[in-house]
Coordinates of C-alpha atoms in Angstrom, one line a residue:
M1 CA -0.1 0.5 0.2
S2 CA 1.7 3.4 -1.0
F3 CA 1.7 6.4 1.4
W4 CA -0.8 8.4 0.0
R5 CA -3.2 6.1 0.4
S6 CA -2.6 5.0 4.1
L7 CA -4.6 6.3 6.6
V8 CA -1.3 8.7 7.5
G9 CA -1.0 10.0 4.9
K10 CA -4.3 11.2 4.1
L11 CA -4.2 12.6 7.4
W12 CA -0.9 14.1 6.8
M13 CA -2.5 15.7 3.4
T14 CA -5.6 16.9 5.5
I15 CA -3.5 18.8 8.3
I16 CA -1.1 20.2 5.1
G17 CA -4.3 21.6 3.7
L18 CA -5.9 23.4 6.8
V19 CA -2.2 24.9 7.8
A20 CA -2.1 26.0 4.1
C21 CA -5.6 27.6 3.9
V22 CA -4.9 28.9 7.5
L23 CA -1.7 30.6 6.5
L24 CA -2.9 31.4 3.2
I25 CA -5.9 33.4 4.9
L26 CA -3.8 34.7 7.4
G27 CA -1.5 36.3 4.9
L28 CA -4.4 37.5 2.3
F29 CA -5.0 40.0 5.6
L30 CA -1.6 40.2 7.2
L31 CA 0.3 41.4 4.0
P32 CA -1.4 44.7 3.5
Y33 CA -1.4 45.4 7.1
I34 CA 2.6 44.7 7.7
D35 CA 3.5 46.9 5.0
T36 CA 1.4 49.6 5.8
N37 CA 2.1 49.5 10.0
F38 CA 6.0 48.5 10.1
T39 CA 9.0 49.8 8.9
N40 CA 11.0 46.3 8.6
S41 CA 8.2 44.5 6.7
A42 CA 10.8 42.2 4.8
A43 CA 12.0 40.6 8.0
I44 CA 8.6 39.9 9.0
K45 CA 7.7 38.5 6.2
K46 CA 10.7 36.4 6.1
M47 CA 9.9 35.2 9.6
F48 CA 6.2 34.1 8.4
V49 CA 8.3 32.1 5.5
I50 CA 10.1 30.7 8.5
V51 CA 7.0 29.8 10.4
C52 CA 5.3 28.0 7.6
V53 CA 8.7 25.7 6.7
I54 CA 8.4 24.9 10.3
G55 CA 4.7 23.9 10.5
F56 CA 5.1 22.0 7.0
S57 CA 7.5 19.9 8.8
L58 CA 6.2 19.4 12.1
T59 CA 3.4 17.8 10.6
T60 CA 5.3 15.8 8.1
F61 CA 7.6 14.4 11.4
F62 CA 3.9 13.9 13.4
A63 CA 2.7 12.1 10.1
L64 CA 5.8 9.7 10.0
F65 CA 5.3 8.9 13.7
L66 CA 1.5 8.1 13.0
F67 CA 2.9 6.0 10.6
T68 CA 5.3 4.1 12.4
K69 CA 2.6 3.9 15.6
I70 CA -0.5 3.4 13.6
T71 CA 0.6 1.9 10.2
Q72 CA 3.0 -1.0 10.6
P73 CA 0.5 -2.6 13.5
M74 CA -1.7 -2.4 11.0
Q75 CA 0.0 -3.6 8.2
Q76 CA 1.1 -6.6 10.2
L77 CA -2.3 -7.2 11.3
I78 CA -2.8 -7.5 7.7
R79 CA -0.3 -9.7 7.0
A80 CA -1.8 -12.1 9.4
A81 CA -4.9 -12.2 8.5
D82 CA -4.1 -12.9 5.4
S83 CA -1.8 -15.8 6.3
I84 CA -4.7 -17.3 8.1
R85 CA -7.0 -17.0 5.0
K86 CA -4.1 -19.0 3.3
G87 CA -4.5 -21.7 5.9
K88 CA -1.3 -21.0 8.3
Y89 CA -3.6 -21.2 11.6
D90 CA -0.1 -20.8 13.5
T91 CA 0.5 -17.0 12.9
R92 CA 0.6 -14.8 15.6
L93 CA 1.0 -11.4 16.4
S94 CA 4.3 -10.1 18.4
L95 CA 2.7 -6.9 19.3
R96 CA 3.0 -5.4 23.1
T97 CA 1.3 -2.0 23.5
S98 CA -0.4 -0.7 26.0
D99 CA -3.2 1.3 24.0
E100 CA -6.3 -0.1 21.4
I101 CA -3.9 -1.8 18.8
G102 CA -2.2 -4.0 21.8
T103 CA -5.9 -5.2 22.4
L104 CA -6.4 -5.5 18.9
S105 CA -3.5 -7.8 18.7
I106 CA -4.3 -9.8 21.7
T107 CA -7.9 -10.0 20.9
F108 CA -6.3 -11.6 17.1
N109 CA -4.1 -14.1 18.8
H110 CA -6.8 -15.1 20.3
M111 CA -9.2 -15.3 18.0
A112 CA -6.6 -17.1 15.4
E113 CA -5.9 -19.7 18.9
E114 CA -9.3 -20.3 18.8
L115 CA -9.8 -20.7 14.9
E116 CA -6.5 -23.4 14.9
N117 CA -7.9 -25.7 17.8
T118 CA -11.5 -25.3 16.1
I119 CA -10.1 -26.4 12.6
R120 CA -7.7 -29.2 13.8
S121 CA -10.9 -30.3 15.9
L122 CA -12.8 -30.9 12.2
K123 CA -9.6 -32.4 11.1
H124 CA -9.6 -34.9 13.5
E125 CA -13.4 -35.6 13.6
K126 CA -13.1 -35.7 9.5
E127 CA -10.3 -37.9 9.7
H128 CA -12.4 -40.0 12.2
L129 CA -15.2 -40.3 10.5
S130 CA -12.9 -41.1 7.4
S131 CA -11.1 -43.9 9.1
V132 CA -14.8 -45.3 9.9
L133 CA -16.2 -45.2 6.8
R134 CA -12.9 -47.0 5.0
S135 CA -13.2 -49.7 7.8
M136 CA -17.1 -50.1 7.0
Y137 CA -18.0 -53.0 5.1
D138 CA -21.2 -51.4 4.1
A139 CA -21.5 -49.1 1.4
V140 CA -22.3 -45.4 2.3
I141 CA -23.4 -43.0 -0.4
T142 CA -24.2 -39.2 1.0
L143 CA -25.9 -37.5 -1.6
D144 CA -27.0 -33.6 -1.6
R145 CA -30.6 -32.4 -2.3
S146 CA -29.8 -32.6 -6.2
G147 CA -28.7 -35.7 -5.8
A148 CA -25.1 -35.0 -6.7
I149 CA -22.2 -37.7 -4.6
I150 CA -20.9 -35.6 -1.4
L151 CA -19.2 -38.2 0.2
T152 CA -19.1 -42.1 -0.2
N153 CA -16.4 -45.0 0.9
P154 CA -14.4 -47.7 -0.9
P155 CA -17.3 -50.4 -0.9
G156 CA -19.6 -47.6 -1.8
E157 CA -17.4 -46.4 -4.8
K158 CA -17.5 -50.2 -5.9
V159 CA -21.0 -50.0 -5.8
L160 CA -21.2 -46.9 -8.1
E161 CA -18.9 -48.6 -10.4
L162 CA -21.1 -51.7 -10.3
W163 CA -24.4 -49.6 -11.2
G164 CA -23.4 -46.9 -13.1
D165 CA -24.1 -48.8 -16.2
L166 CA -27.8 -49.6 -15.8
P167 CA -30.3 -48.5 -18.2
D168 CA -33.0 -46.2 -17.7
S169 CA -36.2 -48.1 -16.6
A170 CA -39.6 -46.7 -17.1
S171 CA -40.7 -46.7 -13.2
E172 CA -37.9 -44.3 -12.7
M173 CA -38.8 -42.1 -15.1
E174 CA -42.5 -42.1 -14.0
E175 CA -40.7 -41.2 -10.3
M176 CA -39.2 -38.2 -11.8
T177 CA -41.2 -35.2 -12.1
E178 CA -40.6 -32.7 -15.1
G179 CA -37.0 -30.9 -14.7
D180 CA -36.0 -32.9 -11.9
Y181 CA -32.5 -34.0 -12.4
W182 CA -30.7 -36.7 -10.2
S183 CA -27.0 -36.2 -10.9
G184 CA -24.4 -38.8 -9.8
I185 CA -27.1 -40.9 -8.1
P186 CA -27.2 -44.3 -8.8
K187 CA -30.3 -45.0 -11.0
P188 CA -31.9 -48.1 -8.3
L189 CA -31.8 -45.4 -5.3
I190 CA -33.4 -42.7 -6.9
P191 CA -37.0 -43.8 -6.2
M192 CA -36.3 -44.3 -2.9
F193 CA -34.2 -40.9 -2.6
H194 CA -37.4 -39.5 -4.3
R195 CA -39.5 -40.8 -1.2
V196 CA -36.9 -40.2 1.4
L197 CA -36.9 -36.0 -0.3
D198 CA -41.2 -35.9 0.1
Q199 CA -41.9 -38.0 3.0
E200 CA -38.9 -36.4 5.3
G201 CA -38.5 -40.1 6.9
D202 CA -36.1 -43.3 6.8
Q203 CA -36.6 -45.9 3.8
S204 CA -35.6 -49.5 3.9
M205 CA -36.1 -52.0 1.3
N206 CA -34.6 -55.0 -0.8
I207 CA -33.6 -53.8 -4.5
H208 CA -32.5 -56.4 -6.8
V209 CA -30.0 -55.3 -9.5
K210 CA -28.2 -57.8 -11.9
K211 CA -29.3 -60.8 -10.6
G212 CA -28.3 -59.7 -6.9
V213 CA -30.3 -58.3 -3.9
W214 CA -29.1 -55.6 -2.1
S215 CA -30.5 -53.8 1.1
V216 CA -30.7 -50.2 1.3
H217 CA -31.5 -48.1 4.5
M218 CA -31.6 -44.5 3.5
T219 CA -31.8 -41.5 6.0
P220 CA -32.6 -37.7 5.3
L221 CA -30.0 -34.9 6.1
A222 CA -31.7 -32.2 7.6
S223 CA -29.9 -28.9 8.6
D224 CA -31.9 -26.0 9.8
G225 CA -34.9 -27.6 10.1
E226 CA -34.5 -28.4 6.1
I227 CA -33.9 -31.4 4.5
R228 CA -30.8 -31.2 2.5
G229 CA -29.7 -34.5 1.3
A230 CA -29.8 -38.2 2.1
V231 CA -27.1 -40.9 3.6
A232 CA -27.7 -44.4 2.2
V233 CA -26.3 -47.5 3.5
V234 CA -26.2 -50.5 0.9
R235 CA -25.7 -53.8 2.2
D236 CA -24.8 -56.8 -0.5
V237 CA -27.3 -59.9 0.9
T238 CA -27.4 -61.7 -2.3
E239 CA -25.8 -64.7 -0.2
Q240 CA -27.9 -64.0 2.8
V241 CA -31.2 -64.5 0.5
K242 CA -29.9 -67.2 -1.2
L243 CA -29.1 -69.3 1.7
D244 CA -32.3 -68.3 3.5
K245 CA -33.6 -69.4 0.2
M246 CA -31.9 -72.8 0.5
R247 CA -32.6 -73.1 4.3
S248 CA -36.5 -73.1 3.3
D249 CA -36.1 -75.7 0.1
F250 CA -34.0 -77.9 2.4
V251 CA -36.8 -78.0 5.0
A252 CA -39.5 -78.2 2.2
N253 CA -37.6 -81.2 0.6
V254 CA -36.5 -82.7 3.5
S255 CA -39.9 -83.0 4.6
H256 CA -41.1 -84.2 1.2
E257 CA -38.9 -87.1 1.4
I258 CA -39.5 -88.6 4.6
R259 CA -43.6 -87.7 4.1
T260 CA -43.5 -90.1 1.1
P261 CA -41.9 -93.3 2.8
L262 CA -43.9 -91.9 6.1
S263 CA -47.1 -92.2 4.1
M264 CA -46.8 -95.1 2.6
M265 CA -45.6 -97.3 5.9
Q266 CA -48.7 -95.9 7.7
G267 CA -50.7 -96.8 5.2
Y268 CA -49.4 -100.4 4.5
S269 CA -49.0 -100.8 8.4
E270 CA -52.7 -99.9 9.0
A271 CA -53.6 -101.9 6.0
L272 CA -51.8 -105.3 8.2
L273 CA -53.7 -104.3 11.3
D274 CA -57.0 -104.1 9.5
G275 CA -56.8 -107.6 8.2
M276 CA -56.6 -106.6 4.3
A277 CA -54.0 -109.0 3.5
A278 CA -56.0 -112.3 3.2
T279 CA -53.4 -114.5 2.2
P280 CA -49.3 -115.1 3.4
E281 CA -48.2 -113.9 0.1
E282 CA -50.2 -110.4 0.5
Q283 CA -49.1 -110.3 3.8
A284 CA -45.0 -110.7 2.9
E285 CA -46.0 -108.0 0.1
L286 CA -47.0 -105.4 2.6
V287 CA -44.3 -106.1 4.8
Q288 CA -41.8 -106.0 2.1
V289 CA -42.9 -102.5 0.8
I290 CA -42.9 -101.2 4.5
H291 CA -39.1 -102.7 4.5
D292 CA -38.4 -101.1 1.6
E293 CA -39.5 -97.8 2.3
S294 CA -38.0 -98.0 5.6
L295 CA -34.6 -98.3 4.2
R296 CA -35.5 -95.8 1.9
M297 CA -35.8 -93.3 4.7
T298 CA -32.6 -94.8 6.8
R299 CA -30.3 -93.8 3.1
L300 CA -31.8 -90.3 3.2
V301 CA -30.9 -89.6 7.1
R302 CA -27.6 -91.2 6.7
D303 CA -26.7 -89.4 3.5
L304 CA -28.2 -86.1 5.0
L305 CA -25.8 -87.1 8.5
D306 CA -22.9 -87.6 5.9
L307 CA -23.5 -84.7 3.9
A308 CA -23.8 -82.0 7.2
R309 CA -20.6 -83.5 8.7
M310 CA -19.0 -83.2 5.6
E311 CA -19.5 -79.4 5.3
A312 CA -19.0 -78.8 8.9
G313 CA -15.7 -80.6 8.8
Y314 CA -16.4 -83.4 11.4
I315 CA -15.9 -86.3 9.1
D316 CA -12.4 -87.8 9.7
M317 CA -11.0 -88.4 6.4
P318 CA -7.5 -90.0 6.5
M319 CA -5.2 -89.9 3.5
A320 CA -3.0 -91.9 2.2
Q321 CA -1.4 -93.4 -0.8
M322 CA -3.6 -95.4 -3.2
D323 CA -3.7 -96.6 -6.7
F324 CA -6.8 -95.5 -8.2
R325 CA -6.8 -98.1 -11.0
E326 CA -7.3 -101.0 -8.9
L327 CA -9.8 -98.9 -7.6
A328 CA -11.2 -97.7 -11.0
E329 CA -11.0 -101.9 -12.0
R330 CA -12.9 -103.0 -9.0
M331 CA -16.0 -100.7 -9.8
H332 CA -15.8 -102.0 -12.6
R333 CA -16.4 -105.5 -11.7
K334 CA -18.4 -104.6 -9.0
F335 CA -21.1 -103.1 -11.9
L336 CA -20.9 -105.7 -14.5
V337 CA -23.5 -107.6 -13.0
R338 CA -25.8 -104.3 -12.9
A339 CA -24.8 -104.3 -16.7
K340 CA -25.3 -107.6 -17.7
E341 CA -29.1 -107.5 -16.1
H342 CA -30.0 -104.4 -17.9
E343 CA -27.8 -105.4 -21.0
I344 CA -26.0 -102.4 -20.9
T345 CA -22.5 -102.3 -22.1
L346 CA -19.6 -100.8 -19.4
K347 CA -16.4 -99.9 -20.8
L348 CA -13.3 -99.3 -18.9
E349 CA -10.3 -97.3 -20.5
V350 CA -7.1 -96.7 -17.6
D351 CA -3.8 -96.8 -18.5
D352 CA -1.8 -100.4 -17.8
S353 CA 0.7 -98.5 -15.4
P354 CA -0.4 -97.5 -11.9
M355 CA -2.1 -94.5 -11.1
Y356 CA -1.0 -93.5 -7.8
L357 CA -2.7 -90.5 -5.9
E358 CA -0.5 -89.4 -2.7
Q359 CA -3.0 -88.1 -0.6
A360 CA -6.5 -89.6 -0.8
N361 CA -9.4 -91.8 0.8
E362 CA -10.2 -94.7 -1.1
D363 CA -13.4 -95.3 0.8
R364 CA -14.6 -91.7 -0.2
L365 CA -13.4 -91.8 -4.1
E366 CA -15.5 -95.4 -4.1
Q367 CA -18.4 -93.7 -2.6
V368 CA -17.9 -90.5 -5.6
L369 CA -17.6 -93.6 -8.3
T370 CA -20.3 -95.7 -6.7
N371 CA -22.7 -92.7 -6.9
L372 CA -21.4 -91.6 -10.3
L373 CA -22.1 -94.9 -11.8
D374 CA -25.6 -95.8 -9.9
N375 CA -27.0 -92.1 -11.6
A376 CA -25.7 -93.6 -14.6
F377 CA -27.3 -96.8 -14.7
R378 CA -30.7 -94.8 -13.4
H379 CA -30.6 -93.2 -16.3
T380 CA -29.1 -94.9 -18.9
P381 CA -32.1 -97.5 -21.0
D382 CA -31.7 -101.1 -21.5
G383 CA -28.8 -101.7 -24.2
G384 CA -27.3 -98.2 -23.8
E385 CA -23.4 -97.8 -23.0
I386 CA -21.8 -96.4 -20.1
G387 CA -17.9 -95.8 -19.7
I388 CA -15.2 -95.4 -16.9
S389 CA -11.9 -93.7 -18.0
A390 CA -8.8 -92.6 -16.2
H391 CA -5.8 -91.1 -17.1
I392 CA -2.9 -89.1 -15.8
R393 CA -2.1 -85.7 -17.3
E394 CA 0.9 -82.8 -17.2
S395 CA -1.3 -79.5 -15.9
K396 CA 0.7 -76.2 -14.7
L397 CA -0.1 -76.9 -10.9
G398 CA 1.9 -80.4 -11.9
K399 CA 0.7 -84.4 -12.4
E400 CA -3.1 -84.5 -12.1
L401 CA -5.6 -87.7 -13.0
H402 CA -8.6 -87.1 -15.3
A403 CA -11.1 -89.3 -14.5
S404 CA -14.7 -89.4 -16.2
I405 CA -17.8 -91.3 -16.1
K406 CA -20.0 -91.3 -19.4
D407 CA -23.0 -92.5 -20.4
S408 CA -25.9 -92.8 -23.2
G409 CA -29.0 -91.8 -21.2
A410 CA -31.1 -88.9 -21.6
G411 CA -28.8 -86.0 -20.8
I412 CA -29.3 -83.2 -18.6
P413 CA -31.1 -79.7 -19.7
S414 CA -29.1 -77.0 -20.0
D415 CA -30.3 -74.8 -17.6
D416 CA -30.4 -77.5 -15.2
L417 CA -26.4 -78.3 -15.5
A418 CA -25.5 -75.2 -13.0
F419 CA -27.4 -76.9 -10.2
I420 CA -27.3 -80.6 -10.0
F421 CA -24.4 -80.4 -7.3
E422 CA -26.9 -79.0 -5.0
R423 CA -28.9 -80.7 -2.0
F424 CA -32.3 -82.3 -3.5
Y425 CA -31.9 -80.9 -6.6
K426 CA -33.4 -83.0 -9.3
A427 CA -33.4 -82.1 -12.9
D428 CA -35.7 -84.2 -14.5
K429 CA -37.2 -87.4 -12.5
A430 CA -39.5 -88.4 -15.6
R431 CA -35.7 -89.6 -17.0
V432 CA -35.4 -92.4 -13.8
R433 CA -36.0 -96.4 -15.3
G434 CA -38.6 -96.7 -12.8
E435 CA -36.2 -97.7 -10.4
T436 CA -36.6 -96.3 -7.0
V437 CA -36.0 -92.7 -6.7
G438 CA -32.9 -91.2 -5.3
T439 CA -32.8 -89.2 -2.5
G440 CA -31.3 -86.2 -4.4
L441 CA -27.9 -85.7 -2.0
G442 CA -26.1 -88.1 -4.2
L443 CA -24.3 -85.2 -6.2
S444 CA -24.1 -82.9 -3.3
I445 CA -21.7 -85.6 -1.4
V446 CA -19.7 -86.4 -4.4
K447 CA -19.1 -82.8 -4.7
N448 CA -18.0 -82.0 -1.3
I449 CA -15.3 -85.5 -1.3
V450 CA -13.8 -84.1 -4.4
D451 CA -13.7 -80.6 -2.8
S452 CA -11.7 -82.3 0.4
H453 CA -9.4 -84.1 -2.1
Q454 CA -8.8 -79.9 -3.2
G455 CA -10.2 -81.4 -7.3
T456 CA -13.1 -80.5 -9.3
I457 CA -15.9 -81.8 -10.9
Q458 CA -18.1 -80.8 -13.6
A459 CA -20.9 -81.9 -16.1
E460 CA -21.5 -81.8 -19.2
S461 CA -24.4 -83.4 -21.1
E462 CA -26.8 -82.8 -24.5
L463 CA -30.4 -84.1 -24.2
G464 CA -30.7 -87.4 -26.2
K465 CA -26.8 -87.9 -26.4
G466 CA -26.2 -88.6 -23.0
T467 CA -23.9 -86.9 -19.8
I468 CA -20.3 -86.9 -19.1
F469 CA -18.8 -86.0 -15.4
H470 CA -15.3 -84.9 -15.1
M471 CA -13.5 -85.0 -12.4
I472 CA -9.6 -84.0 -11.6
L473 CA -7.6 -84.9 -8.8
P474 CA -4.0 -83.4 -8.1
V475 CA -1.5 -86.5 -7.8
E476 CA 0.4 -84.6 -4.9
R477 CA -1.9 -82.8 -2.3
H478 CA -0.9 -79.0 -2.8
Q479 CA -0.4 -77.2 0.4

């Protein structure tokens, strides 16, 4: 700031102007009087000029004194205020005077200290809130009243990225009135956001997006009695909903599977008690039905217990070295009689050399092959063909055993292939050839056993051409 624009400069110019006016007025009235009444007028005029020069000098000195006492502290105050404006909240004034400027300096320092403490507290709260948001598993999305995103946490950013390319739906367009523009807000949240602004209350619901289920709880943001936005907490509950459905389906399927044999056992036992069987042959037939249904129910309960223990990891499965070729040959001999009864060709294709698995449970792998072959026989018509094959192959993870069970049955629809390893799932009961219907747990048990061997199993099928189950087991157990 220049001297002439400062407070002292303006004051000095004012004093100079006043002094000049006074001297000019005095000169106009005194000079004629001096010339007429004094003999040495030149000396008086000289004295008058000297007095003017001294007056101007004194006013200049006074202006400089004021500049030192007033302007310099004010400039320091301006620089300190500008430093605080730039974010340097530790700026302090070192002025120590007993006048008003000293009081102003002390007040400024107190203000700066309070401001620094307030900013530090806000910063700590912001960091604390940021840490809490980053540590949350749920997605948090904060919106202003126009729908613009104010704040998100990392899970919220993933949700925004996942939902960013969703097309506009007709229901969402109906929710938006003319002139509304929800900038940045995910499209599935628009109807709920609209209700939060209208009703000014919390909203909770489950929404379905891209084959997933999301639980959303949205709360309005209020300030000074006015709704200024909303906070949405989004949680992926797809697995939870799926587990709830599996639980309800499991209870329904178990009830259905157990109800059928119980009903038959009850009906035939009541027939025996009522004496409806007139001959010993009829009695024996009724007893045989009761016995078969009891075996079926026992098999169902056993499979359920085995599956529950496997999934919970409670079944002790000791691992040891075994020759898979010997197991395949034994299973081939075991099912040859059944194949001859139904005129089914049972083929075996294995390597001549031993196929050792370093860590495997032979009894459980025999259960796997038994279940797969039993399914193949039940779904293959008379005169069909079933094949067992096993080979050792090299892969990126080392040596692996590739075993497969192939049948020429009716096949499995492509829509059902993804669910055949689920409990109680039966793709098409009509494909079974009139034998005792399975419990729907065999393939679930197979998958659990293969998983416990760090292997994989999958199926490929085509309607009318049969099904192939491919099983891959590591020769050496991976750590």
